[in-house]
Short mmCIF file of C-alpha atoms in Angstrom, two decimals:
data_model
loop_
_atom_site.label_atom_id
_atom_site.label_comp_id
_atom_site.label_asym_id
_atom_site.label_seq_id
_atom_site.Cartn_x
_atom_site.Cartn_y
_atom_site.Cartn_z
CA MET X 127 132.87 157.50 76.67
CA ASP X 128 133.60 155.59 74.31
CA SER X 129 135.62 155.58 71.18
CA ASN X 130 133.11 156.33 68.39
CA ASP X 131 133.18 160.07 70.28
CA LEU X 132 136.43 160.89 70.08
CA ILE X 133 138.67 162.43 67.62
CA SER X 134 142.38 162.38 66.20
CA LYS X 135 144.71 165.22 65.71
CA LYS X 136 144.85 164.20 62.26
CA GLU X 137 141.26 163.64 61.26
CA LEU X 138 140.66 167.15 63.30
CA LEU X 139 142.97 168.73 60.67
CA GLU X 140 141.63 167.58 57.73
CA ILE X 141 137.64 168.17 58.36
CA THR X 142 138.90 171.64 59.84
CA GLY X 143 141.58 172.44 56.96
CA ILE X 144 143.58 174.01 59.95
CA SER X 145 147.62 173.59 60.43
CA TYR X 146 149.43 172.40 63.77
CA GLY X 147 150.63 175.76 63.86
CA GLN X 148 147.36 176.96 64.43
CA LEU X 149 146.20 173.91 66.61
CA TYR X 150 149.22 174.71 68.73
CA ARG X 151 148.76 178.47 69.01
CA TRP X 152 145.17 177.62 70.32
CA LYS X 153 146.25 175.85 72.59
CA ARG X 154 149.05 177.79 73.74
CA LYS X 155 146.61 180.80 74.22
CA ASN X 156 144.19 178.56 76.06
CA LEU X 157 141.28 178.66 73.17
CA ILE X 158 141.16 174.82 73.40
CA PRO X 159 141.03 173.32 77.46
CA GLU X 160 143.79 171.31 78.34
CA GLU X 161 141.80 168.01 79.15
CA TRP X 162 140.33 167.75 75.95
CA PHE X 163 143.75 166.60 75.09
CA ILE X 164 143.75 163.35 75.54
CA ARG X 165 146.85 160.97 75.07
CA LYS X 166 145.92 157.38 74.52
CA SER X 167 148.70 154.52 72.81
CA THR X 168 148.66 153.55 69.29
CA PHE X 169 150.50 151.43 66.99
CA THR X 170 152.47 154.73 66.17
CA GLY X 171 153.07 155.17 70.09
CA GLN X 172 151.00 158.15 71.72
CA GLU X 173 148.24 159.79 70.02
CA THR X 174 146.28 162.76 71.03
CA PHE X 175 142.35 162.81 70.89
CA PHE X 176 139.48 165.11 71.06
CA PRO X 177 136.04 164.98 72.31
CA LYS X 178 134.42 165.23 68.95
CA ALA X 179 131.31 167.15 69.45
CA LYS X 180 133.13 169.79 71.25
CA ILE X 181 136.27 170.07 69.68
CA LEU X 182 134.81 170.96 65.90
CA GLU X 183 132.13 173.15 67.57
CA ARG X 184 134.79 175.19 69.15
CA VAL X 185 136.97 175.06 65.90
CA ASN X 186 134.43 176.68 64.32
CA LYS X 187 133.61 179.09 66.60
CA ILE X 188 137.03 180.40 66.80
CA LEU X 189 137.25 180.45 62.88
CA SER X 190 134.10 182.66 62.59
CA MET X 191 135.10 184.72 65.18
CA LYS X 192 138.95 185.58 64.84
CA ASP X 193 138.89 188.12 62.33
CA ASP X 194 136.98 190.03 64.60
CA LEU X 195 138.65 189.64 67.89
CA SER X 196 142.42 189.20 68.96
CA LEU X 197 143.21 185.60 69.98
CA ASP X 198 143.74 187.06 73.17
CA ASP X 199 139.79 188.51 73.69
CA LEU X 200 138.69 185.26 72.41
CA ALA X 201 140.81 183.02 75.09
CA ASN X 202 138.90 185.32 77.33
CA MET X 203 135.96 184.91 76.08
CA LEU X 204 135.99 181.21 76.29
CA SER X 205 137.71 180.44 79.13
CA PRO X 206 135.49 179.10 82.32
CA ASN X 207 137.29 181.76 84.23
CA THR X 208 135.12 184.30 84.77
CA SER X 209 136.45 187.79 84.34
CA GLU X 210 136.24 190.62 85.98
CA ILE X 211 133.14 192.08 84.58
CA VAL X 212 130.85 193.92 87.57
CA LEU X 213 127.85 195.37 86.41
CA SER X 214 125.45 197.44 88.55
CA LEU X 215 121.24 196.82 88.51
CA ASP X 216 120.50 199.34 85.83
CA GLU X 217 123.28 198.63 83.71
CA ILE X 218 121.89 195.19 83.44
CA LYS X 219 118.37 196.26 82.95
CA LYS X 220 119.52 198.27 80.18
CA ARG X 221 120.86 195.70 78.25
CA ASN X 222 118.70 193.47 78.03
CA ILE X 223 120.58 190.40 79.05
CA VAL X 224 118.26 188.77 81.38
CA SER X 225 114.30 189.81 81.87
CA LEU X 226 113.23 191.85 84.82
CA THR X 227 111.20 188.78 86.57
CA SER X 228 114.44 186.90 86.77
CA ILE X 229 116.18 189.93 88.22
CA GLU X 230 112.96 190.29 90.97
CA LEU X 231 113.40 186.76 91.86
CA TYR X 232 117.29 186.76 91.96
CA ILE X 233 117.02 190.08 94.82
CA LYS X 234 113.99 188.87 96.42
CA THR X 235 115.82 185.68 97.27
CA LEU X 236 119.80 187.02 97.94
CA GLY X 237 119.13 190.72 98.51
CA GLU X 238 119.90 193.65 96.71
CA GLU X 239 123.75 193.81 95.36
CA LYS X 240 125.12 197.36 94.50
CA GLU X 241 127.19 195.69 91.68
CA PHE X 242 126.56 192.59 90.50
CA SER X 243 130.21 190.16 89.44
CA PHE X 244 129.95 187.94 86.63
CA ASP X 245 128.71 184.93 88.90
CA SER X 246 125.55 186.99 90.27
CA ILE X 247 124.92 188.10 86.67
CA LEU X 248 125.19 184.42 85.65
CA TYR X 249 123.18 182.89 88.13
CA ILE X 250 120.42 185.00 87.06
CA TYR X 251 121.17 184.28 83.30
CA ILE X 252 120.87 180.04 84.03
CA VAL X 253 117.78 181.22 86.15
CA ASP X 254 116.45 183.24 83.25
CA LYS X 255 116.87 180.39 80.93
CA MET X 256 114.68 177.76 82.47
CA LEU X 257 111.89 180.69 83.29
CA VAL X 258 111.43 181.16 79.84
CA THR X 259 110.98 178.10 78.17
CA GLY X 260 108.82 177.33 81.06
CA ASP X 261 110.61 174.28 82.45
CA ILE X 262 110.36 175.59 86.21
CA ASN X 263 107.99 177.98 88.42
CA LEU X 264 109.82 180.73 90.11
CA ASP X 265 109.62 178.97 93.79
CA GLU X 266 111.74 176.79 91.80
CA GLY X 267 113.45 179.31 90.33
CA LYS X 268 114.71 180.28 93.70
CA ILE X 269 116.34 176.26 94.70
CA ILE X 270 118.11 176.98 91.98
CA LEU X 271 119.48 180.35 92.48
CA GLU X 272 120.19 179.07 96.32
CA THR X 273 122.26 176.27 95.32
CA LEU X 274 124.14 177.82 92.71
CA LYS X 275 125.18 180.91 95.13
CA GLU X 276 126.27 177.87 97.63
CA ASN X 277 128.13 175.64 95.51
CA TYR X 278 128.97 176.89 92.20
CA ASN X 279 132.37 178.55 93.81
CA LYS X 280 132.78 175.11 95.06
CA PHE X 281 134.15 173.79 91.30
CA ASP X 282 136.58 176.85 90.90
CA GLY X 283 136.07 177.35 87.39
CA LYS X 284 136.12 173.79 86.94
CA ASN X 285 133.35 173.05 83.65
CA CYS X 286 130.02 171.97 85.13
CA ASP X 287 126.76 171.32 84.80
CA LEU X 288 122.92 171.77 85.91
CA VAL X 289 120.67 169.47 86.55
CA PHE X 290 116.74 169.70 87.27
CA LEU X 291 114.58 166.46 88.49
CA ARG X 292 111.18 166.56 88.98
CA LYS X 293 109.67 163.57 90.74
CA PHE X 294 105.94 162.96 91.70
CA GLY X 295 105.88 166.74 91.49
CA ILE X 296 108.61 167.37 93.81
CA SER X 297 111.32 169.29 92.29
CA THR X 298 114.96 169.43 93.00
CA CYS X 299 118.48 170.27 91.67
CA PHE X 300 122.02 169.71 91.64
CA LEU X 301 125.22 170.84 90.57
CA VAL X 302 127.43 167.91 89.24
CA SER X 303 130.86 167.96 87.02
CA SER X 304 130.67 167.91 83.78
CA THR X 305 132.84 165.00 82.29
CA SER X 306 130.81 162.68 84.78
CA ASP X 307 127.84 160.90 84.11
CA VAL X 308 124.68 160.53 86.19
CA TYR X 309 121.96 157.86 86.00
CA PHE X 310 118.57 158.46 87.06
CA GLU X 311 115.92 155.45 88.56
CA SER X 312 112.91 155.55 85.77
CA GLY X 313 109.96 157.29 87.35
CA THR X 314 112.71 160.54 87.34
CA LYS X 315 112.17 163.53 84.98
CA ILE X 316 115.28 164.98 84.14
CA ILE X 317 113.65 168.81 83.01
CA ARG X 318 117.12 169.90 82.35
CA ARG X 319 120.74 169.67 82.26
CA LEU X 320 122.14 172.90 81.45
CA HIS X 321 126.28 173.05 80.18
CA ILE X 322 127.38 175.80 82.92
CA ALA X 323 130.38 176.44 80.76
CA GLY X 324 128.87 176.80 77.23
CA LEU X 325 126.32 179.35 79.40
CA ILE X 326 129.35 181.32 80.29
CA GLU X 327 130.31 181.68 76.57
CA GLU X 328 127.22 183.06 75.63
CA LEU X 329 126.28 185.20 78.41
CA LYS X 330 130.22 186.92 77.38
CA ILE X 331 129.50 187.04 74.03
CA LYS X 332 125.76 189.08 74.92
CA LEU X 333 127.91 191.15 77.12
CA VAL X 334 130.66 191.71 75.07
CA ASN X 335 128.40 192.96 71.99
CA GLY X 336 125.35 194.32 74.47
CA GLY X 337 123.12 191.74 74.63
CA GLU X 338 120.74 193.48 72.32
CA PHE X 339 119.04 190.37 70.63
CA HIS X 340 117.45 189.00 73.77
CA GLU X 341 113.26 190.42 73.83
CA MET F 167 151.64 195.21 88.67
CA ASN F 168 151.53 198.10 90.72
CA ASN F 169 154.71 197.78 91.94
CA GLU F 170 155.44 201.79 93.38
CA TYR F 171 155.03 200.64 97.06
CA LEU F 172 157.28 197.73 96.91
CA SER F 173 160.75 196.75 97.78
CA ASP F 174 163.71 194.93 96.71
CA LEU F 175 164.65 191.70 97.84
CA ILE F 176 168.72 191.37 97.49
CA GLY F 177 170.45 188.29 98.56
CA ASN F 178 174.47 188.92 98.46
CA GLY F 179 175.51 186.45 100.96
CA VAL F 180 173.74 183.63 102.06
CA GLY F 181 170.42 184.07 103.22
CA ASP F 182 166.32 182.86 103.59
CA SER F 183 163.49 184.71 102.19
CA ALA F 184 159.69 183.62 102.74
CA GLY F 185 158.97 184.62 99.40
CA GLY F 186 156.20 187.60 98.29
CA LYS F 187 155.88 190.54 96.24
CA TYR F 188 159.18 192.24 95.40
CA ARG F 189 159.40 194.88 92.38
CA ASN F 190 162.79 193.25 92.06
CA VAL F 191 164.76 189.83 92.85
CA ILE F 192 168.72 190.25 92.38
CA ILE F 193 170.59 187.21 93.94
CA ASN F 194 174.30 187.24 93.96
CA GLY F 195 174.97 184.49 96.73
CA VAL F 196 173.48 181.72 98.10
CA MET F 197 169.37 182.01 99.02
CA GLY F 198 166.27 180.09 99.63
CA ILE F 199 162.84 181.28 99.06
CA LYS F 200 160.78 179.24 100.83
CA GLY F 201 157.33 180.40 99.20
CA ASP F 202 155.72 182.20 96.01
CA VAL F 203 157.54 185.42 94.28
CA GLU F 204 155.94 187.46 92.00
CA CYS F 205 158.02 190.54 90.69
CA THR F 206 159.43 192.53 87.61
CA ASP F 207 162.89 191.61 87.31
CA PHE F 208 164.06 188.16 88.81
CA GLU F 209 167.96 187.89 88.25
CA CYS F 210 169.86 184.83 89.54
CA THR F 211 173.73 184.91 89.48
CA GLY F 212 174.59 182.41 92.48
CA VAL F 213 172.63 179.58 93.66
CA SER F 214 168.97 179.59 94.50
CA LYS F 215 166.03 177.43 95.19
CA VAL F 216 162.41 178.24 95.15
CA ASP F 217 159.99 176.52 96.96
CA GLY F 218 157.01 177.81 95.22
CA SER F 219 156.17 179.65 91.67
CA VAL F 220 157.98 182.23 90.57
CA LYS F 221 155.85 184.80 88.53
CA ALA F 222 157.85 187.80 86.56
CA GLU F 223 158.32 190.36 83.77
CA THR F 224 161.66 189.01 82.93
CA ILE F 225 163.62 186.50 84.13
CA LEU F 226 167.36 186.01 83.91
CA ILE F 227 169.82 183.04 85.17
CA LYS F 228 173.26 183.22 85.17
CA GLY F 229 173.98 181.22 87.59
CA VAL F 230 172.49 177.97 89.37
CA ASN F 231 168.13 178.02 90.27
CA ASN F 232 166.01 175.71 91.23
CA ILE F 233 162.37 176.47 90.90
CA LYS F 234 160.04 173.79 92.55
CA GLY F 235 156.37 175.22 91.13
CA ASP F 236 155.44 177.05 87.54
CA ALA F 237 157.10 179.65 86.17
CA GLU F 238 155.74 182.43 84.42
CA CYS F 239 157.23 185.36 82.65
CA LYS F 240 157.59 187.72 79.70
CA GLU F 241 161.28 186.61 79.05
CA LEU F 242 163.24 184.07 80.27
CA SER F 243 166.76 183.59 79.31
CA VAL F 244 169.07 181.21 81.10
CA GLU F 245 172.75 181.69 80.61
CA GLY F 246 173.85 179.03 83.49
CA THR F 247 171.52 176.29 84.96
CA LEU F 248 167.76 176.35 85.54
CA ASN F 249 165.01 173.86 86.99
CA ILE F 250 161.85 173.87 86.80
CA GLY F 251 159.63 171.56 88.82
CA ARG F 252 156.39 171.88 86.74
CA GLY F 253 155.10 173.96 83.77
CA LEU F 254 157.19 177.09 81.94
CA ASN F 255 154.52 179.88 80.59
CA ALA F 256 156.84 182.73 79.02
CA GLU F 257 156.66 184.87 75.56
CA LYS F 258 160.18 184.57 74.58
CA VAL F 259 162.57 182.00 75.96
CA GLU F 260 166.55 182.23 74.89
CA LEU F 261 168.67 179.52 76.11
CA ASN F 262 172.61 179.46 76.22
CA GLY F 263 172.80 177.00 79.09
CA ALA F 264 171.01 173.95 80.63
CA LEU F 265 167.24 173.94 81.50
CA LYS F 266 164.90 170.89 82.91
CA VAL F 267 160.70 171.43 82.43
CA ASN F 268 159.19 168.82 84.09
CA ASP F 269 155.77 169.36 82.48
CA ASP F 270 154.75 171.82 79.52
CA LEU F 271 156.92 174.98 77.80
CA ASN F 272 154.60 177.44 76.19
CA SER F 273 156.50 180.12 74.70
CA GLU F 274 155.43 182.37 71.60
CA ILE F 275 159.44 182.21 70.73
CA PHE F 276 162.02 179.08 71.95
CA ILE F 277 165.77 179.92 70.97
CA SER F 278 168.24 177.40 72.56
CA ARG F 279 171.86 177.28 72.08
CA GLY F 280 172.39 174.94 74.93
CA GLY F 281 170.77 171.55 76.31
CA PHE F 282 167.31 171.29 77.46
CA THR F 283 165.44 168.14 79.03
CA ILE F 284 161.52 169.08 78.73
CA ASN F 285 159.07 166.09 79.97
CA GLY F 286 156.08 167.82 78.38
CA LEU F 287 155.11 169.27 75.25
CA LEU F 288 156.97 172.28 73.92
CA ASN F 289 154.86 174.60 72.17
CA ALA F 290 155.80 177.73 70.88
CA GLU F 291 154.97 179.40 67.56
CA THR F 292 159.21 179.66 66.24
CA ILE F 293 161.18 177.25 67.33
CA ASP F 294 164.98 178.07 66.57
CA ILE F 295 167.56 174.94 68.53
CA ASN F 296 171.00 174.52 67.61
CA LEU F 297 172.62 171.44 69.12
CA TYR F 298 175.47 171.82 70.99
CA THR F 299 174.63 168.83 73.42
CA LYS F 300 171.80 165.92 74.12
CA CYS F 301 168.63 167.49 74.40
CA ARG F 302 165.69 166.21 75.31
CA ALA F 303 161.33 166.77 74.69
CA ARG F 304 158.33 164.67 75.18
CA GLU F 305 156.36 166.01 72.42
CA ILE F 306 157.32 169.80 69.98
CA GLY F 307 154.96 171.45 68.01
CA GLY F 308 154.39 175.26 66.45
CA GLN F 309 154.51 176.82 63.64
CA SER F 310 157.93 176.91 62.30
CA ILE F 311 160.24 174.54 63.63
CA ASN F 312 164.15 174.25 62.91
CA VAL F 313 166.65 172.09 64.67
CA CYS F 314 170.66 172.21 63.22
CA LYS F 315 173.81 170.90 64.60
CA GLY F 316 175.50 173.63 66.16
CA ASN F 317 178.99 174.34 65.37
CA THR F 318 181.08 172.22 66.80
CA ASN F 319 184.71 172.67 65.02
CA ASN F 320 186.53 173.63 67.38
CA THR F 321 186.10 171.15 70.37
CA ASN F 322 189.13 169.28 71.96
CA PHE F 323 189.77 165.55 71.56
CA PHE F 324 188.49 164.49 74.96
CA GLU F 325 185.12 166.43 73.67
CA LYS F 326 184.96 164.11 70.91
CA ILE F 327 185.37 160.82 73.01
CA LEU F 328 182.79 162.14 74.73
CA GLU F 329 180.62 162.91 72.32
CA THR F 330 180.51 159.48 70.76
CA ILE F 331 180.48 157.31 73.99
CA ALA F 332 178.42 159.24 75.67
CA MET F 333 177.00 161.91 75.05
CA PRO F 334 175.47 162.31 71.00
CA VAL F 335 174.96 165.88 69.87
CA LYS F 336 171.22 165.28 69.19
CA LEU F 337 167.93 165.74 69.69
CA PHE F 338 165.86 162.93 71.28
CA VAL F 339 161.76 163.40 70.88
CA GLU F 340 159.03 161.43 70.14
CA THR F 341 156.76 163.56 67.89
CA ILE F 342 157.06 167.24 65.84
CA GLU F 343 154.25 168.16 64.85
CA GLY F 344 154.36 171.84 62.92
CA ASP F 345 153.92 173.53 59.73
CA ASP F 346 157.38 174.12 58.37
CA ILE F 347 159.57 171.88 59.60
CA TYR F 348 163.64 171.34 59.21
CA ILE F 349 165.32 169.19 61.59
CA GLU F 350 168.75 167.20 61.70
CA TYR F 351 170.81 165.40 63.62
CA ILE F 352 167.21 164.01 65.67
CA ASN F 353 165.74 160.55 66.85
CA ALA F 354 161.86 160.77 66.37
CA LYS F 355 159.07 158.82 66.01
CA VAL F 356 156.62 160.80 64.22
CA VAL F 357 157.42 163.53 62.21
CA ARG F 358 153.70 165.63 61.25
CA GLY F 359 153.73 168.61 59.08
CA ASN F 360 153.08 170.83 55.92
CA ASN F 361 156.43 170.92 54.39
CA VAL F 362 159.17 168.93 55.82
CA LYS F 363 162.74 168.88 55.54
CA ILE F 364 165.19 166.34 56.67
CA GLY F 365 168.33 166.77 57.36
CA PRO F 366 171.42 164.40 58.11
CA GLY F 367 171.76 162.74 61.08
CA SER F 368 168.53 161.79 61.66
CA ASN F 369 166.54 158.56 62.76
CA ILE F 370 163.07 158.56 62.03
CA ASP F 371 160.44 156.21 61.65
CA ILE F 372 157.31 157.86 60.19
CA VAL F 373 156.89 161.01 58.27
CA GLU F 374 153.72 162.44 56.93
CA TYR F 375 153.61 165.49 55.05
CA LYS F 376 150.71 167.56 53.53
CA ASP F 377 153.23 169.53 50.33
CA LYS F 378 156.34 169.12 50.59
CA PHE F 379 158.71 166.13 51.58
CA GLU F 380 162.58 166.07 51.31
CA LYS F 381 165.32 164.46 52.92
CA ASP F 382 168.68 164.16 52.70
CA GLU F 383 170.85 161.33 51.64
CA ASN F 384 172.26 160.81 55.19
CA ALA F 385 168.82 160.59 56.97
CA ASN F 386 167.40 157.59 57.78
CA VAL F 387 163.50 157.70 57.56
CA LYS F 388 161.82 154.53 57.57
CA GLU F 389 158.27 155.21 56.32
CA PHE F 390 157.52 158.25 54.56
CA LYS F 391 153.69 159.47 53.33
CA LYS F 392 151.33 161.99 51.94
CA ILE F 393 148.18 162.30 53.81
#
């Protein structure tokens, strides 16, 4: 990460118009993750920097939602640790969060569950996202579901990305922690790299709002 | 926490415990707890050492207590000595004794009438510090920050000598950031805020303010600028 991608705390307050009190309050409530606070030494001593794109997006999100939700609700929604959401199959269908095809694929691959945990819904949501855009076919969806089921818990709530590759028609996928860079040989085509933390937020918002805006 | 079936842990005399979930933990003697503790009230009037973390509704320390891990509670009051090996998360901290935290301290309200050393960030909505002895923090951040010198008129001669030689009644901190700041008797590198007022006895390298800046004539500020 080069320094162009970072923004100092002072600049952040200037651009967004928030105050130190707000920033520290949000930090206390874990609305801004600890790992975004990057301490670097400058000529005035230690200064705090943030990853620019991420922090600006997060601050705008908080500012736009803080009128409707309390800070604690927001914290629940934004924290990458999954909350205790459990839905039955009927509820998922009713809420229209994911397409029926994806649910069927999940049941066919990993068996039917009486109640779907947040993680299970997340897996379906991820596969659904890629199926809908036509990036993958059903068989490939199966691979992704199995990979997620087996490995996602190993990240223990930390941010990770799902990368889906294809070369000479052979496809594969893997999970990698969000902060690491990966490079491939030129013949490899990266079909999709998904930030799972972002998807969790999306999904939580959809679950809270009832997810009515999905066809 | 459903504490219907939980029992109390009471340490009168000398003993060891493995830790675990309890309703109330009351230590009057000397007690070592070898693991994590989760309880409603944690009260220590004796000497105790916890090798794990403490999670409680209220923590009251009147004796000497060492916690190796994290501490999490709604209300913490320290009238004795408390050492925390890692961070502290609370809603209200009231300090009349001595507190040492090796990592960040997060709280809504932080009131200090004693001494503290915080090796991380002191982050609280309202910070109210009366200085009676040497205090130290790496960073302080919050909404309103108020630091003033406690009333030490009735100290005796020896304490005054001690103060001038070894233990200045001062707060040492690298950076202070907040909305409304009033500070006195502080050594700091950088102070940033909206309304900043610097009282007597302060040594500050840089002050950056947004709306208002006031300075006592006995304060030493090397550089100040409006941003």
